[in-house]
Coordinates of C-alpha atoms in Angstrom, one line a residue:
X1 CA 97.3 144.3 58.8
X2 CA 94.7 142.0 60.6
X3 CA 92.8 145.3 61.3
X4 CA 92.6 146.4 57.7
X5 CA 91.5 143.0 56.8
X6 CA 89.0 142.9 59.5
X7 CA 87.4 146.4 58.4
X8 CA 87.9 145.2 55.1
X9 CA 85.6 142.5 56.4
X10 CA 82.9 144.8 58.0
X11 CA 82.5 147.2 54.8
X12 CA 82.2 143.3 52.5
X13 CA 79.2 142.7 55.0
X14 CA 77.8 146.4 54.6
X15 CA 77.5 146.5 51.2
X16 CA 75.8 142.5 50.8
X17 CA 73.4 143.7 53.8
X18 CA 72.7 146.9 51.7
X19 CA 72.6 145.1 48.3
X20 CA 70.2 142.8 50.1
X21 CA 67.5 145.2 51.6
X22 CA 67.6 147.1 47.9
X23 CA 66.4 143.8 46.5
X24 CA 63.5 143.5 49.6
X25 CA 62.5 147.6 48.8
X26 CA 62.1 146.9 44.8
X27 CA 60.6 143.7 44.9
X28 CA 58.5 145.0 47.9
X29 CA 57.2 148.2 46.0
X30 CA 56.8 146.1 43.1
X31 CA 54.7 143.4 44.8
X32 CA 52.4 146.4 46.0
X33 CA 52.0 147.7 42.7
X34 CA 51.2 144.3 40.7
X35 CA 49.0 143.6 43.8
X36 CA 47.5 146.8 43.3
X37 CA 47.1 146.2 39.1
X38 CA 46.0 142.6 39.4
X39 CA 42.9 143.5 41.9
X40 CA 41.9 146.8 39.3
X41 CA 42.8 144.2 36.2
X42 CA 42.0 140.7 36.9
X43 CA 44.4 139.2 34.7
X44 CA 47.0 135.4 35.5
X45 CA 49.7 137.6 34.2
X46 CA 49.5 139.9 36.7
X47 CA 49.0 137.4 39.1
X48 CA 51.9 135.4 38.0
X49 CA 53.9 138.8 38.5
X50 CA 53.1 139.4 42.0
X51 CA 53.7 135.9 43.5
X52 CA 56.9 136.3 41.4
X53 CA 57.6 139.7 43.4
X54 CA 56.2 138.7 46.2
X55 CA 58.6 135.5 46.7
X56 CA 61.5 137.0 46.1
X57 CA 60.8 139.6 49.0
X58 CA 60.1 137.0 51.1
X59 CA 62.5 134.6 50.4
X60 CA 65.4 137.6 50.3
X61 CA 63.6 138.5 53.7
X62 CA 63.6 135.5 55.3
X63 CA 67.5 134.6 54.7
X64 CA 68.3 138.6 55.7
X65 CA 67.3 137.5 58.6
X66 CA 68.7 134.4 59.2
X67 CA 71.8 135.6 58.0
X68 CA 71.8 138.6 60.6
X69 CA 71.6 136.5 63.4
X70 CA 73.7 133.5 62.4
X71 CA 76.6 135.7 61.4
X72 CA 77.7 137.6 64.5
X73 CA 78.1 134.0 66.1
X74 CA 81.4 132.7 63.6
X75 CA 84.1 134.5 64.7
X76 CA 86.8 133.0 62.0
X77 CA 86.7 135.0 58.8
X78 CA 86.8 132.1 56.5
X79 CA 83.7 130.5 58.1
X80 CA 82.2 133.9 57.7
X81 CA 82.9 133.9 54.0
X82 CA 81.7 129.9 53.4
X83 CA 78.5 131.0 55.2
X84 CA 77.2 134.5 53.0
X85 CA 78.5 132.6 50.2
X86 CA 75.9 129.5 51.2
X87 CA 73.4 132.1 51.9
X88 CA 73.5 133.6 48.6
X89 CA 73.4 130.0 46.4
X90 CA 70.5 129.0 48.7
X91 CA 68.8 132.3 47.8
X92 CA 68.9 131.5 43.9
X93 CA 68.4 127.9 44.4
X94 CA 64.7 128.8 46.4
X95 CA 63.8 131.9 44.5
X96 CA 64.2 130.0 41.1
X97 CA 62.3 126.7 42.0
X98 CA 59.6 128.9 43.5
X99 CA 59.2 130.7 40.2
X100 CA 59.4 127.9 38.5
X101 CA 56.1 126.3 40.1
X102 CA 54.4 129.7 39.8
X103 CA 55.0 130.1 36.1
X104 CA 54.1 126.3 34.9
X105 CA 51.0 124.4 35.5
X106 CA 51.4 121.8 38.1
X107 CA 50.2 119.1 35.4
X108 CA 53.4 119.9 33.7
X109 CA 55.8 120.6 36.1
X110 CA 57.6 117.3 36.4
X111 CA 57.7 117.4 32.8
X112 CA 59.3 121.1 33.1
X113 CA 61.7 119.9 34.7
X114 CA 62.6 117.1 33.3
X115 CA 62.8 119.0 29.8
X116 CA 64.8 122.1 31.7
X117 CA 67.2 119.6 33.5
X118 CA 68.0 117.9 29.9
X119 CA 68.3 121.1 28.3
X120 CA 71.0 122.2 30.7
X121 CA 72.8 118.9 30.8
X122 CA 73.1 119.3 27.1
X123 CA 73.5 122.5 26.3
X124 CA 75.3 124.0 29.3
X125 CA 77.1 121.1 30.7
X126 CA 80.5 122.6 31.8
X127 CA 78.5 125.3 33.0
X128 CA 76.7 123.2 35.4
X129 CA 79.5 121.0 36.0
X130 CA 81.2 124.0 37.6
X131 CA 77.8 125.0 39.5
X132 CA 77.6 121.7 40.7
X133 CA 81.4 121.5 41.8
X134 CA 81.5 125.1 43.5
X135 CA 77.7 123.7 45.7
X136 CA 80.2 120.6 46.4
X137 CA 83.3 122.7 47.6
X138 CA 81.0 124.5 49.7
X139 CA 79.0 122.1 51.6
X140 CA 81.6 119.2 51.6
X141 CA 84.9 121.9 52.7
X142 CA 87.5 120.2 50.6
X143 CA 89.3 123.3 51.1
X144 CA 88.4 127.1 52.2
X145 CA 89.5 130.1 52.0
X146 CA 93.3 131.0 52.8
X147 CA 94.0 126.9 52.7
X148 CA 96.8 126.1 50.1
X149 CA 95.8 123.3 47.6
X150 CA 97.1 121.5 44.5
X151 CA 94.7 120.5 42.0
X152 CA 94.9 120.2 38.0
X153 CA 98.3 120.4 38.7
X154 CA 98.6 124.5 40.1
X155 CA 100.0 124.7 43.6
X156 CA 98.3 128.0 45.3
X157 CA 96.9 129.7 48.3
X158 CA 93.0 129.9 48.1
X159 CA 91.5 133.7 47.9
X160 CA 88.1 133.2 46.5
X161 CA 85.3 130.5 46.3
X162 CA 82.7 131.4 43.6
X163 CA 79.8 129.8 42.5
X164 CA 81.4 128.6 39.1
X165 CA 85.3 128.5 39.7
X166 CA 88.2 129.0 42.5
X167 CA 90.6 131.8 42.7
X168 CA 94.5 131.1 43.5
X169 CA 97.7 132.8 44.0
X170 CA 99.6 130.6 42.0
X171 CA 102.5 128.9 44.4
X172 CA 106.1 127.4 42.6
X173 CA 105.7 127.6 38.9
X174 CA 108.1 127.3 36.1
X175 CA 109.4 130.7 36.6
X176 CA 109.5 130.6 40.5
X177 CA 111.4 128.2 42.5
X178 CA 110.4 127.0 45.8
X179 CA 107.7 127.4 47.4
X180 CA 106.9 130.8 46.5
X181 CA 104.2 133.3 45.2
X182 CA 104.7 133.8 41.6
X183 CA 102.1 137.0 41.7
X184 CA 99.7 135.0 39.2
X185 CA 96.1 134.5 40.2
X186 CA 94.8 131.2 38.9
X187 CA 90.9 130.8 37.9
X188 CA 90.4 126.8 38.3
X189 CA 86.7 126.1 37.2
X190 CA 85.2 124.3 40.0
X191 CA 84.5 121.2 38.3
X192 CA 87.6 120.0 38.3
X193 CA 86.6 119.1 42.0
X194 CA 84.3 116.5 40.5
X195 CA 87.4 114.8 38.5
X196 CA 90.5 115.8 39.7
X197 CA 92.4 115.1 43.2
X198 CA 92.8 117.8 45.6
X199 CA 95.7 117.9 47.4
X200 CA 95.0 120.3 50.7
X201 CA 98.1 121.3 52.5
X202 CA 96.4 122.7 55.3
X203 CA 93.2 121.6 55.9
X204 CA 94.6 119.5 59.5
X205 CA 97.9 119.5 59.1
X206 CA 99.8 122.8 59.2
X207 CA 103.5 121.2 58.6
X208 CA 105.0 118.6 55.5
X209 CA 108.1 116.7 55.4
X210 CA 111.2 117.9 53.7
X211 CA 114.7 116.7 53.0
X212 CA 117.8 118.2 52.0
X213 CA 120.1 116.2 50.6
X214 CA 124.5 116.9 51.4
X215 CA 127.5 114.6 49.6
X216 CA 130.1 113.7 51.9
X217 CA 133.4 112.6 50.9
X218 CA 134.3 109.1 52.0
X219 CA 137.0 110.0 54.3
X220 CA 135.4 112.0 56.0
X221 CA 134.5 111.1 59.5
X222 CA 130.7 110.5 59.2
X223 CA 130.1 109.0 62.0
X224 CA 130.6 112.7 63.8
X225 CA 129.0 114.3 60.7
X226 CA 125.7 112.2 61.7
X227 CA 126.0 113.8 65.2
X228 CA 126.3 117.0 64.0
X229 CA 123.8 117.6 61.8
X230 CA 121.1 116.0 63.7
X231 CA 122.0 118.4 66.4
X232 CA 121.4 121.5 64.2
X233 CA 118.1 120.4 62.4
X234 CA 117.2 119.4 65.4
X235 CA 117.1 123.4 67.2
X236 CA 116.0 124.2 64.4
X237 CA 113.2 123.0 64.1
X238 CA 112.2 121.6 67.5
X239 CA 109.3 124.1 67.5
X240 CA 108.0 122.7 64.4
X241 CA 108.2 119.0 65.6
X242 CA 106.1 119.6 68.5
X243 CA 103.5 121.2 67.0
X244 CA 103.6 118.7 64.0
X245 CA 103.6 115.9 67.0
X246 CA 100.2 117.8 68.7
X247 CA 98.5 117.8 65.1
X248 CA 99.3 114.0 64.5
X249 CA 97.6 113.3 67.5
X250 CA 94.4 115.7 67.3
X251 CA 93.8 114.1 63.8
X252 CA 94.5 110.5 64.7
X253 CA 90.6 111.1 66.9
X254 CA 88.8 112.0 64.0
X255 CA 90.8 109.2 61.3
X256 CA 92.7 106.4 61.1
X257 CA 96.7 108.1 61.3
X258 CA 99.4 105.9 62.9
X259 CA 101.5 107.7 64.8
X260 CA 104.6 109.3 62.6
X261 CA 108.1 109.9 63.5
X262 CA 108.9 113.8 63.4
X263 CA 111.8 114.1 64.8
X264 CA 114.8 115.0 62.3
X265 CA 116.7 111.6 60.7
X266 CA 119.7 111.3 58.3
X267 CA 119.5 108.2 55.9
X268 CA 122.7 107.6 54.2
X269 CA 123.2 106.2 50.4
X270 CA 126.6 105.2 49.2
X271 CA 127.8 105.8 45.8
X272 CA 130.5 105.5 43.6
X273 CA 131.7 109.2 44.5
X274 CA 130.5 110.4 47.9
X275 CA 128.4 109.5 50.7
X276 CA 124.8 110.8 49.9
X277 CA 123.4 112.4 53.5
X278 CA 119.3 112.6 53.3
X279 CA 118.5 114.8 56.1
X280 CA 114.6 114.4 56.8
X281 CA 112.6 117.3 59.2
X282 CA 109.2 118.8 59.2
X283 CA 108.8 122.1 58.4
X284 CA 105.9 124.6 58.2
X285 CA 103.6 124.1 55.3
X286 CA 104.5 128.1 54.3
X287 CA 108.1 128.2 55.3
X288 CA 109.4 125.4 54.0
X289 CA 111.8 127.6 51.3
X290 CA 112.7 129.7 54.1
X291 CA 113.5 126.7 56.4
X292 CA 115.7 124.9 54.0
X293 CA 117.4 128.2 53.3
X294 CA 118.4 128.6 57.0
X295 CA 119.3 124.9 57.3
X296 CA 121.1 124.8 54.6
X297 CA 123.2 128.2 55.8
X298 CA 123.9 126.5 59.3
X299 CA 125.0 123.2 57.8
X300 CA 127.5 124.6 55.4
X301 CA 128.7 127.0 58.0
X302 CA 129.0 123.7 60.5
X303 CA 130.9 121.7 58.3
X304 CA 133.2 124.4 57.1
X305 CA 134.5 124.8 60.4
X306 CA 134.8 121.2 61.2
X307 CA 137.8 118.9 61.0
X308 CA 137.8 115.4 59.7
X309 CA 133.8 116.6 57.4
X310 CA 134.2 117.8 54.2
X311 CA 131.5 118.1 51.1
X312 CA 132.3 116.0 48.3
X313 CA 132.1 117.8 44.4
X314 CA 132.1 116.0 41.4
X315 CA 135.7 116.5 39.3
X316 CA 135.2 117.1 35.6
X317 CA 138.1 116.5 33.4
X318 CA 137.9 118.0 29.5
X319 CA 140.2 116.3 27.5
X320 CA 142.0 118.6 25.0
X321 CA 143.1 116.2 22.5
X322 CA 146.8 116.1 23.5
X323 CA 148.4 113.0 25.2
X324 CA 147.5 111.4 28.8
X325 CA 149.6 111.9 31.7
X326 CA 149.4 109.4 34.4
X327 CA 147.9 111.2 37.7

C-alpha cells in the first residue's frame, strides 16, 4: 500500500514537472515570436505581449527551479503536497501582479488596483473569501493533509487542500455510528477557516479521551468491580497511555499544557436504580470505535464470570388494565 501511494506520488510530480516545462516551451516560443514581430512592427501591443510572455517564462522558470531542488529535501508526503501546492499559488500570485504593471500605466496603477480590489470584494466576495482562506490554511497549517478535523460541523479525514475549498472523507454522520467513514467526500469552501472553529484531532496529539459508561446493581460488590475493571482497561490500553503520556510532554515545550492524568479511572454516580460506572481511558484518535468495541467485549465477558458483579437493567412493567397484585 505505502508503495502504491508512494509511486502514486512520483507519477503526481511527473506530470506537474511536465505540465510545468509545456508552460516554459509555449510561452518561450511565444516570447521569440512577439520579440521577433515587435522589432519588424514597432507597436506597445506587441510590446506589451512579449513582457507578458516573457514573464511568465521566467517566473514559471524560476519556481521550476526552486521547486526541483527544494523538493527532493521533504521526505513526508504531506509536506511534499503543502509545498507544490504553495509553489503553484505563488506562481499566479507573481505572474498576475507582473501583468498587471505591464498592462496599466504606472500613473494609474494604485488606482487599478484600488478599483480591481473593490471590484472583487463586491462582486466576487465568497469567491475571494475562499481564496483568501485556502492562502491561510496553507501558510498558517491549521490542518494538512491526512489530519482529521471538525469544522462547520462535518467530522472527516483531510484528502485535498485546494486553492478555493477542502476535500473530506466525511467521519460519523447521521447514517454512520461511531467513529467511522461514511464513504461521502465533503467539499468545505475554505472560508469557513476565516469564521468557523477548527477542531484538529491530530495536528499534536495522536490520542482523545473516551468513556464508556456500565450500571451496576447496588448489591453488587463494587468495591471488587472497581478493581476489576481498572485492571482490564488498564492492559488494554497501556500502549496508548504511554504514548499519550510522551505527546503531553513534547507539546507541553512548545505551549502552555499542564500535565494530564492518562491513566484509566472509574468515577461512580449513584442513582435511584443502579450504580452508574464512568470508565475514562485514552484511546487512539482512529480507533477509538474499535477500542470501545474490545473494551466493551472484555468487560461484559469479566463481569459475567464474576461472582458478587452483576449489570443492572431497567424493569418495565405495562399495565393491562386488570387489577394490581401486591409483589
Amino acid at each position: 500500500m505505502q508503495a502504491d501511494r508512494r509511486h502514486t506520488e512520483k507519477q503526481e510530480e511527473k506530470r506537474a514537472t511536465l505540465r510545468t516545462v509545456a508552460v516554459i516551451v509555449i510561452s518561450g516560443t511565444a516570447t521569440a515570436l512577439f520579440l521577433l514581430a515587435a522589432l519588424l512592427y514597432p507597436d506597445i501591443f506587441l510590446e506589451r505581449i512579449f513582457y507578458s510572455s516573457l514573464t511568465i517564462s521566467l517566473v514559471y522558470f524560476f519556481f521550476l527551479v526552486v521547486e526541483s531542488l527544494t523538493i527532493r529535501r521533504i521526505k513526508d508526503e504531506r509536506e511534499r503536497y503543502s509545498f507544490r501546492r504553495t509553489v503553484a499559488i505563488l506562481k499566479i500570485l507573481v505572474v498576475g501582479v507582473i501583468l498587471l504593471r505591464v498592462w496599466i500605466d504606472t500613473n494609474y496603477i494604485l488606482v487599478a488596483y484600488g478599483i480591481i480590489g473593490a471590484g472583487i470584494a463586491v462582486a466576487l466576495q465568497d469567491l475571494f473569501r475562499n481564496f483568501v482562506g485556502g492562502i491561510l490554511i496553507i501558510f498558517s497549517n491549521p490542518y494538512r493533509i491526512g489530519d482529521r478535523i471538525e469544522i462547520s460541523e462535518t467530522i472527516g479525514d483531510v484528502i485535498d487542500i485546494g486553492i478555493l475549498t477542502t476535500r473530506m472523507l466525511e467521519i460519523h454522520a447521521r447514517d454512520v455510528k461511531g467513529d467511522q467513514a461514511t464513504g461521502r467526500i465533503v467539499i468545505i469552501p475554505n472560508g469557513h477557516i476565516l469564521s468557523s472553529r477548527v477542531f484538529n484531532y491530530t495536528v499534536d496529539l495522536t490520542f482523545v479521551w473516551d468513556e464508556i459508561s456500565i450500571p451496576i446493581t447496588y448489591g453488587s460488590d463494587w468495591r471488587r468491580a472497581i478493581s476489576l475493571v481498572l485492571d482490564i482497561v488498564r492492559e488494554e490500553t497501556a500502549a496508548t497511555a504511554w504514548r499519550a503520556e510522551r505527546e503531553i510532554e513534547r507539546v507541553g515545550k512548545r505551549y502552555y499544557l499542564p500535565k494530564r492524568d492518562v491513566e484509566p479511572s472509574v468515577y461512580l454516580t449513584l442513582t435511584d436504580n443502579w450504580i452508574t460506572f464512568d470508565i475514562r481511558y485514552v484511546t487512539d484518535v482512529r480507533r477509538k470505535r474499535v477500542t470501545k468495541d474490545d473494551l466493551s467485549r472484555k468487560l461484559l465477558a469479566a463481569i459475567e464470570a464474576a461472582d458478587g458483579i452483576a449489570i443492572a437493567t431497567e424493569n418495565i412493567i405495562v399495565y393491562d388494565g386488570g387489577p394490581f397484585e401486591d409483589a
